[in-house]
PDB file of C-alpha atoms in Angstrom:
ATOM      1  CA  MET A   1      10.033  18.898 188.053  1.00  0.00           C
ATOM      2  CA  GLY A   2      11.002  18.089 191.678  1.00  0.00           C
ATOM      3  CA  ILE A   3      12.667  14.986 193.101  1.00  0.00           C
ATOM      4  CA  LEU A   4       9.125  14.290 194.948  1.00  0.00           C
ATOM      5  CA  ASP A   5       7.700  13.480 191.706  1.00  0.00           C
ATOM      6  CA  SER A   6       6.905   9.751 191.091  1.00  0.00           C
ATOM      7  CA  ALA A   7       9.625   8.119 189.221  1.00  0.00           C
ATOM      8  CA  GLN A   8       7.131   7.203 186.574  1.00  0.00           C
ATOM      9  CA  ASP A   9       6.376  11.099 186.229  1.00  0.00           C
ATOM     10  CA  VAL A  10      10.000  11.302 185.765  1.00  0.00           C
ATOM     11  CA  PHE A  11      10.518   9.032 183.210  1.00  0.00           C
ATOM     12  CA  GLY A  12       7.856  10.993 181.125  1.00  0.00           C
ATOM     13  CA  LYS A  13       4.285   9.568 181.797  1.00  0.00           C
ATOM     14  CA  GLY A  14       2.893  12.692 179.885  1.00  0.00           C
ATOM     15  CA  VAL A  15       2.320  13.185 176.399  1.00  0.00           C
ATOM     16  CA  SER A  16       4.207  10.745 174.069  1.00  0.00           C
ATOM     17  CA  ALA A  17       4.710  12.268 170.705  1.00  0.00           C
ATOM     18  CA  ALA A  18       6.173   9.103 169.464  1.00  0.00           C
ATOM     19  CA  LYS A  19       2.577   7.390 169.279  1.00  0.00           C
ATOM     20  CA  GLY A  20      -0.404   7.717 166.932  1.00  0.00           C
ATOM     21  CA  ALA A  21      -1.639   6.949 163.317  1.00  0.00           C
ATOM     22  CA  VAL A  22      -4.479   8.594 161.311  1.00  0.00           C
ATOM     23  CA  SER A  23      -5.608   7.142 158.313  1.00  0.00           C
ATOM     24  CA  GLY A  24      -5.859   9.206 154.953  1.00  0.00           C
ATOM     25  CA  VAL A  25      -3.699  11.974 156.816  1.00  0.00           C
ATOM     26  CA  ALA A  26      -0.438  12.962 155.045  1.00  0.00           C
ATOM     27  CA  VAL A  27       2.622  11.824 156.372  1.00  0.00           C
ATOM     28  CA  GLU A  28       3.698  15.367 157.883  1.00  0.00           C
ATOM     29  CA  GLN A  29       0.561  15.715 159.745  1.00  0.00           C
ATOM     30  CA  GLN A  30       0.739  12.298 161.420  1.00  0.00           C
ATOM     31  CA  PRO A  31       1.141  12.479 164.970  1.00  0.00           C
ATOM     32  CA  PHE A  32       4.550  10.339 165.486  1.00  0.00           C
ATOM     33  CA  MET A  33       5.823  12.671 162.450  1.00  0.00           C
ATOM     34  CA  LYS A  34       4.884  15.932 164.502  1.00  0.00           C
ATOM     35  CA  GLY A  35       6.743  14.331 167.729  1.00  0.00           C
ATOM     36  CA  PHE A  36      10.027  13.842 164.919  1.00  0.00           C
ATOM     37  CA  VAL A  37       9.587  17.161 163.599  1.00  0.00           C
ATOM     38  CA  ARG A  38       9.362  19.028 167.146  1.00  0.00           C
ATOM     39  CA  LEU A  39      12.219  17.188 168.554  1.00  0.00           C
ATOM     40  CA  CYS A  40      14.526  18.341 165.823  1.00  0.00           C
ATOM     41  CA  GLY A  41      13.509  21.695 166.151  1.00  0.00           C
ATOM     42  CA  ASP A  42      13.878  21.688 170.182  1.00  0.00           C
ATOM     43  CA  GLY A  43      17.723  20.517 169.824  1.00  0.00           C
ATOM     44  CA  TRP A  44      18.086  22.877 167.162  1.00  0.00           C
ATOM     45  CA  ASP A  45      16.912  25.487 169.734  1.00  0.00           C
ATOM     46  CA  GLN A  46      19.304  24.099 172.430  1.00  0.00           C
ATOM     47  CA  GLY A  47      22.495  24.332 170.383  1.00  0.00           C
ATOM     48  CA  TRP A  48      23.225  20.979 169.982  1.00  0.00           C
ATOM     49  CA  HIS A  49      23.140  20.895 166.181  1.00  0.00           C
ATOM     50  CA  GLU A  50      25.657  23.226 164.559  1.00  0.00           C
ATOM     51  CA  ARG A  51      25.423  22.901 160.638  1.00  0.00           C
ATOM     52  CA  ASN A  52      23.923  19.590 159.939  1.00  0.00           C
ATOM     53  CA  GLY A  53      25.348  17.903 162.977  1.00  0.00           C
ATOM     54  CA  GLY A  54      23.335  15.052 164.722  1.00  0.00           C
ATOM     55  CA  ASN A  55      20.881  13.029 163.538  1.00  0.00           C
ATOM     56  CA  LEU A  56      17.478  11.036 164.950  1.00  0.00           C
ATOM     57  CA  THR A  57      15.767   7.866 163.712  1.00  0.00           C
ATOM     58  CA  TYR A  58      12.463   6.455 165.224  1.00  0.00           C
ATOM     59  CA  ARG A  59      11.194   2.855 164.645  1.00  0.00           C
ATOM     60  CA  MET A  60       7.654   2.923 163.189  1.00  0.00           C
ATOM     61  CA  THR A  61       4.916   0.627 164.605  1.00  0.00           C
ATOM     62  CA  ASP A  62       2.598  -1.170 162.187  1.00  0.00           C
ATOM     63  CA  ALA A  63      -0.340   1.291 162.247  1.00  0.00           C
ATOM     64  CA  GLU A  64       1.852   4.360 161.375  1.00  0.00           C
ATOM     65  CA  VAL A  65       3.360   2.492 158.549  1.00  0.00           C
ATOM     66  CA  ALA A  66      -0.213   1.520 157.392  1.00  0.00           C
ATOM     67  CA  ALA A  67      -1.215   5.143 157.696  1.00  0.00           C
ATOM     68  CA  CYS A  68       1.608   6.367 155.625  1.00  0.00           C
ATOM     69  CA  ARG A  69       1.699   3.636 153.039  1.00  0.00           C
ATOM     70  CA  PRO A  70      -0.592   5.108 150.762  1.00  0.00           C
ATOM     71  CA  PHE A  71       1.620   8.418 150.703  1.00  0.00           C
ATOM     72  CA  PHE A  72       4.715   6.162 149.958  1.00  0.00           C
ATOM     73  CA  ASN A  73       6.666   6.726 146.807  1.00  0.00           C
ATOM     74  CA  GLU A  74       5.098   4.780 143.513  1.00  0.00           C
ATOM     75  CA  VAL A  75       8.667   3.672 142.991  1.00  0.00           C
ATOM     76  CA  PRO A  76      11.138   3.186 146.173  1.00  0.00           C
ATOM     77  CA  SER A  77      14.877   3.853 145.796  1.00  0.00           C
ATOM     78  CA  GLU A  78      17.415   1.442 145.048  1.00  0.00           C
ATOM     79  CA  TRP A  79      18.482  -0.967 148.318  1.00  0.00           C
ATOM     80  CA  VAL A  80      21.669   0.062 149.707  1.00  0.00           C
ATOM     81  CA  SER A  81      23.720  -2.013 151.926  1.00  0.00           C
ATOM     82  CA  MET A  82      24.628  -1.114 155.429  1.00  0.00           C
ATOM     83  CA  GLY A  83      27.497  -2.899 156.259  1.00  0.00           C
ATOM     84  CA  VAL A  84      25.870  -4.450 159.721  1.00  0.00           C
ATOM     85  CA  GLN A  85      22.949  -6.732 160.097  1.00  0.00           C
ATOM     86  CA  ALA A  86      19.941  -7.537 162.705  1.00  0.00           C
ATOM     87  CA  ASP A  87      17.681 -10.152 162.161  1.00  0.00           C
ATOM     88  CA  ASN A  88      15.082  -8.443 164.523  1.00  0.00           C
ATOM     89  CA  LEU A  89      14.560  -5.422 162.288  1.00  0.00           C
ATOM     90  CA  ARG A  90      14.167  -7.486 159.083  1.00  0.00           C
ATOM     91  CA  GLY A  91      11.253  -5.760 157.226  1.00  0.00           C
ATOM     92  CA  ALA A  92      11.328  -2.547 159.655  1.00  0.00           C
ATOM     93  CA  PHE A  93      10.259   1.090 158.702  1.00  0.00           C
ATOM     94  CA  PHE A  94      12.253   3.765 160.277  1.00  0.00           C
ATOM     95  CA  THR A  95      11.780   7.651 160.119  1.00  0.00           C
ATOM     96  CA  THR A  96      15.195   9.356 159.549  1.00  0.00           C
ATOM     97  CA  THR A  97      16.703  12.658 159.309  1.00  0.00           C
ATOM     98  CA  GLY A  98      18.725  13.222 156.060  1.00  0.00           C
ATOM     99  CA  SER A  99      22.745  13.019 155.678  1.00  0.00           C
ATOM    100  CA  GLY A 100      23.891  16.436 155.208  1.00  0.00           C
ATOM    101  CA  ARG A 101      20.336  17.989 155.946  1.00  0.00           C
ATOM    102  CA  TYR A 102      20.009  20.665 158.625  1.00  0.00           C
ATOM    103  CA  MET A 103      17.850  20.163 162.011  1.00  0.00           C
ATOM    104  CA  ARG A 104      17.038  23.717 161.593  1.00  0.00           C
ATOM    105  CA  ASN A 105      15.063  23.225 158.409  1.00  0.00           C
ATOM    106  CA  VAL A 106      13.283  20.356 159.478  1.00  0.00           C
ATOM    107  CA  PRO A 107      10.196  21.897 160.851  1.00  0.00           C
ATOM    108  CA  LEU A 108      10.261  24.030 157.476  1.00  0.00           C
ATOM    109  CA  ASP A 109       9.881  21.121 155.121  1.00  0.00           C
ATOM    110  CA  PRO A 110      10.123  17.649 156.635  1.00  0.00           C
ATOM    111  CA  ALA A 111       9.647  15.907 153.138  1.00  0.00           C
ATOM    112  CA  HIS A 112      12.780  17.692 152.176  1.00  0.00           C
ATOM    113  CA  ASN A 113      15.026  16.643 155.439  1.00  0.00           C
ATOM    114  CA  VAL A 114      13.176  13.727 156.698  1.00  0.00           C
ATOM    115  CA  GLY A 115      12.727  10.360 155.012  1.00  0.00           C
ATOM    116  CA  ILE A 116      11.013   6.916 155.839  1.00  0.00           C
ATOM    117  CA  VAL A 117      13.245   3.876 154.818  1.00  0.00           C
ATOM    118  CA  GLU A 118      12.314   0.540 154.970  1.00  0.00           C
ATOM    119  CA  ILE A 119      14.664  -2.583 155.564  1.00  0.00           C
ATOM    120  CA  ASN A 120      14.955  -5.570 153.514  1.00  0.00           C
ATOM    121  CA  ASP A 121      14.090  -9.052 154.437  1.00  0.00           C
ATOM    122  CA  ALA A 122      17.853  -9.875 155.147  1.00  0.00           C
ATOM    123  CA  GLY A 123      18.055  -7.040 157.369  1.00  0.00           C
ATOM    124  CA  ASP A 124      21.320  -5.318 155.739  1.00  0.00           C
ATOM    125  CA  ALA A 125      19.689  -3.026 153.499  1.00  0.00           C
ATOM    126  CA  TRP A 126      17.385   0.208 153.648  1.00  0.00           C
ATOM    127  CA  ARG A 127      15.480   1.720 150.680  1.00  0.00           C
ATOM    128  CA  ILE A 128      13.778   5.211 150.779  1.00  0.00           C
ATOM    129  CA  VAL A 129      10.074   4.984 150.555  1.00  0.00           C
ATOM    130  CA  TRP A 130       9.062   8.535 151.216  1.00  0.00           C
ATOM    131  CA  GLY A 131      11.093  11.735 151.873  1.00  0.00           C
ATOM    132  CA  LEU A 132      14.284  12.910 151.377  1.00  0.00           C
ATOM    133  CA  LYS A 133      13.670  14.751 148.383  1.00  0.00           C
ATOM    134  CA  ASP A 134      16.116  16.235 145.614  1.00  0.00           C
ATOM    135  CA  GLY A 135      18.296  13.191 146.309  1.00  0.00           C
ATOM    136  CA  GLY A 136      18.556  12.979 149.829  1.00  0.00           C
ATOM    137  CA  LYS A 137      19.897   9.905 151.862  1.00  0.00           C
ATOM    138  CA  PRO A 138      19.496   8.674 155.294  1.00  0.00           C
ATOM    139  CA  THR A 139      21.889  10.147 157.882  1.00  0.00           C
ATOM    140  CA  SER A 140      25.448   8.903 157.306  1.00  0.00           C
ATOM    141  CA  GLU A 141      25.206   7.364 161.005  1.00  0.00           C
ATOM    142  CA  PHE A 142      22.235   5.110 159.679  1.00  0.00           C
ATOM    143  CA  PRO A 143      24.395   2.040 160.392  1.00  0.00           C
ATOM    144  CA  THR A 144      24.955   3.066 164.145  1.00  0.00           C
ATOM    145  CA  HIS A 145      21.406   3.945 164.750  1.00  0.00           C
ATOM    146  CA  PHE A 146      20.062   0.616 163.238  1.00  0.00           C
ATOM    147  CA  MET A 147      22.319  -1.487 165.479  1.00  0.00           C
ATOM    148  CA  ASN A 148      21.552   0.661 168.569  1.00  0.00           C
ATOM    149  CA  HIS A 149      17.941   0.122 167.718  1.00  0.00           C
ATOM    150  CA  SER A 150      18.474  -3.846 167.414  1.00  0.00           C
ATOM    151  CA  VAL A 151      20.106  -3.874 170.949  1.00  0.00           C
ATOM    152  CA  ARG A 152      17.601  -1.530 172.558  1.00  0.00           C
ATOM    153  CA  MET A 153      14.601  -3.179 171.112  1.00  0.00           C
ATOM    154  CA  LYS A 154      15.981  -6.245 172.535  1.00  0.00           C
ATOM    155  CA  ALA A 155      16.978  -5.070 176.107  1.00  0.00           C
ATOM    156  CA  THR A 156      13.744  -3.638 176.431  1.00  0.00           C
ATOM    157  CA  ASP A 157      11.481  -6.040 175.211  1.00  0.00           C
ATOM    158  CA  GLY A 158      10.575  -3.649 172.000  1.00  0.00           C
ATOM    159  CA  ALA A 159       9.808  -0.618 173.999  1.00  0.00           C
ATOM    160  CA  CYS A 160      12.387   1.605 172.561  1.00  0.00           C
ATOM    161  CA  ARG A 161      11.790   3.426 169.442  1.00  0.00           C
ATOM    162  CA  VAL A 162      14.016   6.386 169.309  1.00  0.00           C
ATOM    163  CA  ILE A 163      17.743   6.876 168.968  1.00  0.00           C
ATOM    164  CA  TYR A 164      18.869  10.545 169.000  1.00  0.00           C
ATOM    165  CA  HIS A 165      22.377  11.683 168.487  1.00  0.00           C
ATOM    166  CA  ALA A 166      23.296  15.431 169.083  1.00  0.00           C
ATOM    167  CA  HIS A 167      26.490  17.535 169.778  1.00  0.00           C
ATOM    168  CA  PRO A 168      25.935  18.989 173.559  1.00  0.00           C
ATOM    169  CA  GLY A 169      28.571  21.206 174.460  1.00  0.00           C
ATOM    170  CA  ASN A 170      29.325  20.358 178.110  1.00  0.00           C
ATOM    171  CA  VAL A 171      28.838  16.691 177.711  1.00  0.00           C
ATOM    172  CA  ILE A 172      31.864  17.073 174.792  1.00  0.00           C
ATOM    173  CA  ALA A 173      34.104  19.213 176.991  1.00  0.00           C
ATOM    174  CA  LEU A 174      34.099  16.386 180.026  1.00  0.00           C
ATOM    175  CA  THR A 175      35.682  14.030 177.436  1.00  0.00           C
ATOM    176  CA  PHE A 176      38.565  16.305 177.221  1.00  0.00           C
ATOM    177  CA  VAL A 177      39.260  16.623 181.129  1.00  0.00           C
ATOM    178  CA  MET A 178      37.909  13.476 182.565  1.00  0.00           C
ATOM    179  CA  PRO A 179      38.967   9.440 181.920  1.00  0.00           C
ATOM    180  CA  LEU A 180      37.126   8.562 179.404  1.00  0.00           C
ATOM    181  CA  ASP A 181      35.476   5.624 181.802  1.00  0.00           C
ATOM    182  CA  ALA A 182      31.931   5.027 182.217  1.00  0.00           C
ATOM    183  CA  ARG A 183      31.866   4.665 186.000  1.00  0.00           C
ATOM    184  CA  THR A 184      33.950   8.042 186.427  1.00  0.00           C
ATOM    185  CA  ILE A 185      31.816  10.348 184.045  1.00  0.00           C
ATOM    186  CA  THR A 186      28.544   8.736 185.553  1.00  0.00           C
ATOM    187  CA  ARG A 187      29.232   9.140 189.036  1.00  0.00           C
ATOM    188  CA  ALA A 188      30.040  13.077 188.392  1.00  0.00           C
ATOM    189  CA  LEU A 189      26.997  13.509 186.454  1.00  0.00           C
ATOM    190  CA  TRP A 190      24.654  11.588 189.225  1.00  0.00           C
ATOM    191  CA  LYS A 191      26.239  13.805 191.851  1.00  0.00           C
ATOM    192  CA  ALA A 192      25.610  16.682 190.258  1.00  0.00           C
ATOM    193  CA  MET A 193      21.955  17.192 190.530  1.00  0.00           C
ATOM    194  CA  THR A 194      19.537  14.872 192.620  1.00  0.00           C
ATOM    195  CA  GLU A 195      17.477  13.512 189.646  1.00  0.00           C
ATOM    196  CA  CYS A 196      20.020  12.295 187.492  1.00  0.00           C
ATOM    197  CA  ILE A 197      20.260   9.051 189.158  1.00  0.00           C
ATOM    198  CA  VAL A 198      16.266   8.680 188.743  1.00  0.00           C
ATOM    199  CA  VAL A 199      16.482   9.502 184.927  1.00  0.00           C
ATOM    200  CA  PHE A 200      19.559   7.536 184.219  1.00  0.00           C
ATOM    201  CA  PRO A 201      19.744   4.653 186.937  1.00  0.00           C
ATOM    202  CA  LYS A 202      22.292   2.380 184.872  1.00  0.00           C
ATOM    203  CA  GLY A 203      24.473   5.547 184.100  1.00  0.00           C
ATOM    204  CA  VAL A 204      25.937   6.492 180.728  1.00  0.00           C
ATOM    205  CA  GLY A 205      28.342   4.577 178.473  1.00  0.00           C
ATOM    206  CA  VAL A 206      31.532   6.189 176.969  1.00  0.00           C
ATOM    207  CA  VAL A 207      32.653   5.342 173.736  1.00  0.00           C
ATOM    208  CA  PRO A 208      36.612   6.601 172.815  1.00  0.00           C
ATOM    209  CA  TRP A 209      37.130   8.762 169.751  1.00  0.00           C
ATOM    210  CA  MET A 210      36.484   6.761 166.720  1.00  0.00           C
ATOM    211  CA  VAL A 211      35.849   7.700 163.213  1.00  0.00           C
ATOM    212  CA  PRO A 212      32.226   8.332 162.747  1.00  0.00           C
ATOM    213  CA  GLY A 213      29.678   6.800 160.286  1.00  0.00           C
ATOM    214  CA  GLY A 214      31.259   3.412 159.851  1.00  0.00           C
ATOM    215  CA  ALA A 215      30.434  -0.276 160.959  1.00  0.00           C
ATOM    216  CA  ASP A 216      33.422   0.064 163.699  1.00  0.00           C
ATOM    217  CA  ILE A 217      31.514   2.694 165.668  1.00  0.00           C
ATOM    218  CA  ALA A 218      28.140   1.114 165.472  1.00  0.00           C
ATOM    219  CA  ALA A 219      29.612  -1.945 166.835  1.00  0.00           C
ATOM    220  CA  ALA A 220      31.235  -0.269 169.642  1.00  0.00           C
ATOM    221  CA  THR A 221      28.487   1.963 170.808  1.00  0.00           C
ATOM    222  CA  SER A 222      25.515  -0.886 170.277  1.00  0.00           C
ATOM    223  CA  GLU A 223      27.512  -3.209 172.822  1.00  0.00           C
ATOM    224  CA  LEU A 224      27.176  -0.411 175.584  1.00  0.00           C
ATOM    225  CA  MET A 225      23.873   0.329 174.795  1.00  0.00           C
ATOM    226  CA  LYS A 226      22.990  -3.320 175.628  1.00  0.00           C
ATOM    227  CA  THR A 227      23.578  -1.641 179.461  1.00  0.00           C
ATOM    228  CA  TYR A 228      22.780   2.161 179.107  1.00  0.00           C
ATOM    229  CA  ASP A 229      20.141   4.338 177.638  1.00  0.00           C
ATOM    230  CA  ALA A 230      22.823   6.948 176.512  1.00  0.00           C
ATOM    231  CA  ALA A 231      26.503   6.797 175.275  1.00  0.00           C
ATOM    232  CA  ILE A 232      28.872   9.437 174.940  1.00  0.00           C
ATOM    233  CA  TRP A 233      31.156   9.703 172.113  1.00  0.00           C
ATOM    234  CA  ALA A 234      34.318  11.293 173.304  1.00  0.00           C
ATOM    235  CA  GLN A 235      35.365  14.679 171.285  1.00  0.00           C
ATOM    236  CA  HIS A 236      31.868  14.274 169.530  1.00  0.00           C
ATOM    237  CA  GLY A 237      28.318  13.905 171.211  1.00  0.00           C
ATOM    238  CA  LEU A 238      25.942  11.685 172.789  1.00  0.00           C
ATOM    239  CA  PHE A 239      23.380   9.070 171.838  1.00  0.00           C
ATOM    240  CA  CYS A 240      20.291   8.534 173.756  1.00  0.00           C
ATOM    241  CA  SER A 241      17.404   5.978 173.273  1.00  0.00           C
ATOM    242  CA  GLY A 242      14.167   5.760 174.823  1.00  0.00           C
ATOM    243  CA  PRO A 243      10.436   4.775 174.196  1.00  0.00           C
ATOM    244  CA  ASP A 244       9.544   8.310 172.723  1.00  0.00           C
ATOM    245  CA  PHE A 245      10.253  11.531 171.861  1.00  0.00           C
ATOM    246  CA  ASP A 246       9.501  13.035 175.013  1.00  0.00           C
ATOM    247  CA  THR A 247      11.833  10.680 177.044  1.00  0.00           C
ATOM    248  CA  THR A 248      14.607  10.585 174.733  1.00  0.00           C
ATOM    249  CA  PHE A 249      14.993  14.218 174.652  1.00  0.00           C
ATOM    250  CA  GLY A 250      14.375  14.615 178.096  1.00  0.00           C
ATOM    251  CA  LEU A 251      17.505  12.089 178.739  1.00  0.00           C
ATOM    252  CA  MET A 252      19.693  14.135 176.620  1.00  0.00           C
ATOM    253  CA  HIS A 253      18.585  17.453 178.212  1.00  0.00           C
ATOM    254  CA  THR A 254      19.211  16.052 181.698  1.00  0.00           C
ATOM    255  CA  ILE A 255      22.468  14.542 181.011  1.00  0.00           C
ATOM    256  CA  GLU A 256      23.733  17.917 179.574  1.00  0.00           C
ATOM    257  CA  LYS A 257      22.553  20.066 182.310  1.00  0.00           C
ATOM    258  CA  ALA A 258      24.100  17.978 184.526  1.00  0.00           C
ATOM    259  CA  ALA A 259      27.575  18.008 182.795  1.00  0.00           C
ATOM    260  CA  ALA A 260      27.131  21.918 182.581  1.00  0.00           C
ATOM    261  CA  ILE A 261      26.423  21.988 186.400  1.00  0.00           C
ATOM    262  CA  TYR A 262      29.468  19.813 187.124  1.00  0.00           C
ATOM    263  CA  ALA A 263      31.713  21.952 184.746  1.00  0.00           C
ATOM    264  CA  GLU A 264      30.486  24.978 186.344  1.00  0.00           C
ATOM    265  CA  ALA A 265      30.969  23.763 190.146  1.00  0.00           C
ATOM    266  CA  ARG A 266      34.832  22.739 188.916  1.00  0.00           C
ATOM    267  CA  LEU A 267      35.597  26.242 187.912  1.00  0.00           C
ATOM    268  CA  LEU A 268      33.855  27.652 190.728  1.00  0.00           C
ATOM    269  CA  ASN A 269      36.066  25.230 193.058  1.00  0.00           C
ATOM    270  CA  GLY A 270      39.338  26.366 190.895  1.00  0.00           C
ATOM    271  CA  GLY A 271      39.207  23.651 188.973  1.00  0.00           C
ATOM    272  CA  SER A 272      39.020  20.842 191.594  1.00  0.00           C
ATOM    273  CA  ASP A 273      36.173  18.549 191.908  1.00  0.00           C
ATOM    274  CA  ASP A 274      37.085  17.966 195.832  1.00  0.00           C
ATOM    275  CA  PHE A 275      33.971  19.625 196.331  1.00  0.00           C
ATOM    276  CA  GLN A 276      32.702  21.056 199.539  1.00  0.00           C
ATOM    277  CA  ASN A 277      29.386  19.407 199.563  1.00  0.00           C
ATOM    278  CA  THR A 278      28.055  16.985 197.092  1.00  0.00           C
ATOM    279  CA  ILE A 279      25.371  13.937 197.012  1.00  0.00           C
ATOM    280  CA  THR A 280      27.283  10.683 198.980  1.00  0.00           C
ATOM    281  CA  ASP A 281      26.935   7.479 197.730  1.00  0.00           C
ATOM    282  CA  ASP A 282      24.555   6.422 200.488  1.00  0.00           C
ATOM    283  CA  GLY A 283      22.469   9.502 199.280  1.00  0.00           C
ATOM    284  CA  LEU A 284      22.452   8.075 196.145  1.00  0.00           C
ATOM    285  CA  ARG A 285      21.364   4.555 197.399  1.00  0.00           C
ATOM    286  CA  ALA A 286      18.752   6.586 199.214  1.00  0.00           C
ATOM    287  CA  ILE A 287      17.142   7.929 196.104  1.00  0.00           C
ATOM    288  CA  ALA A 288      17.310   4.533 194.503  1.00  0.00           C
ATOM    289  CA  ARG A 289      15.485   2.852 197.480  1.00  0.00           C
ATOM    290  CA  ASP A 290      12.896   5.379 197.785  1.00  0.00           C
ATOM    291  CA  PHE A 291      11.930   5.331 194.139  1.00  0.00           C
ATOM    292  CA  LYS A 292      12.418   1.847 193.604  1.00  0.00           C
ATOM    293  CA  LEU A 293      15.286   1.961 190.998  1.00  0.00           C
ATOM    294  CA  ASP A 294      17.399  -0.869 189.752  1.00  0.00           C
ATOM    295  CA  ILE A 295      20.444   1.418 189.638  1.00  0.00           C
ATOM    296  CA  ASN A 296      23.821   0.167 188.721  1.00  0.00           C
ATOM    297  CA  GLU A 297      25.486  -0.716 192.005  1.00  0.00           C
ATOM    298  CA  SER A 298      28.935  -1.241 190.468  1.00  0.00           C
ATOM    299  CA  PHE A 299      29.473   2.646 190.143  1.00  0.00           C
ATOM    300  CA  LEU A 300      28.975   3.042 193.866  1.00  0.00           C
ATOM    301  CA  ASP A 301      31.612   2.895 196.472  1.00  0.00           C
TER     302      ASP A 301
END
């Protein structure tokens, strides 16, 4: 993909693996589930998911829920309170990776490592209706995913359906040597590779180190996701959102690649970011103009 591709193509106009439902077809064979499984495998192959690290959730469409319902458990699990609440996700269904389950095993046995959960009418609890066999539970970071889904659903008029969390090494490394400031890190990433401002024109948010899995980090992350498609967790990883699996994976991949380029450039420059050549702020504005991007102008000088 080159910079001369249209902005629409850059955002992933091609195959959207997060769409589609087929009546009478088992959950594992549904198009959306194949896309879900593929992303888990691709993330593992990238090295972003050591052990059981990282997680993925997908907000299902009504058609997908209807197609999967004949395969739901005869008796759902008990309701489990999340400690967070969202009115716009009352009664929603999510596909989610499991707590303690490994991304590398998702393609081998989706029903063991992935589940479908239903949200109650109050929007504050979940229950398992399919998958996560042998006593599995949704990812421990489900409350953070849930609140991010709520925020991104509102911010995108319902278009956002995927939230993906992984541990890309170069992004994590940046949080040790750079100010934990969205403007500083976004500028470094935008200038690392020409297409970055096209892929994430609003920039990348940054959450300082916090204990994962609870309501506090869920609130901090979801506040940033009102503005950004992606948020870095310092010394931990990256959260990305998107309308489908291809776009969301592509966002993660682009940010991590830009972080790697920036780190390599600093290494070649003796540790300094005073580079001999770089993309100027006027250059970034020119990209935004030609691609008709609504960029975060406050991040430019």
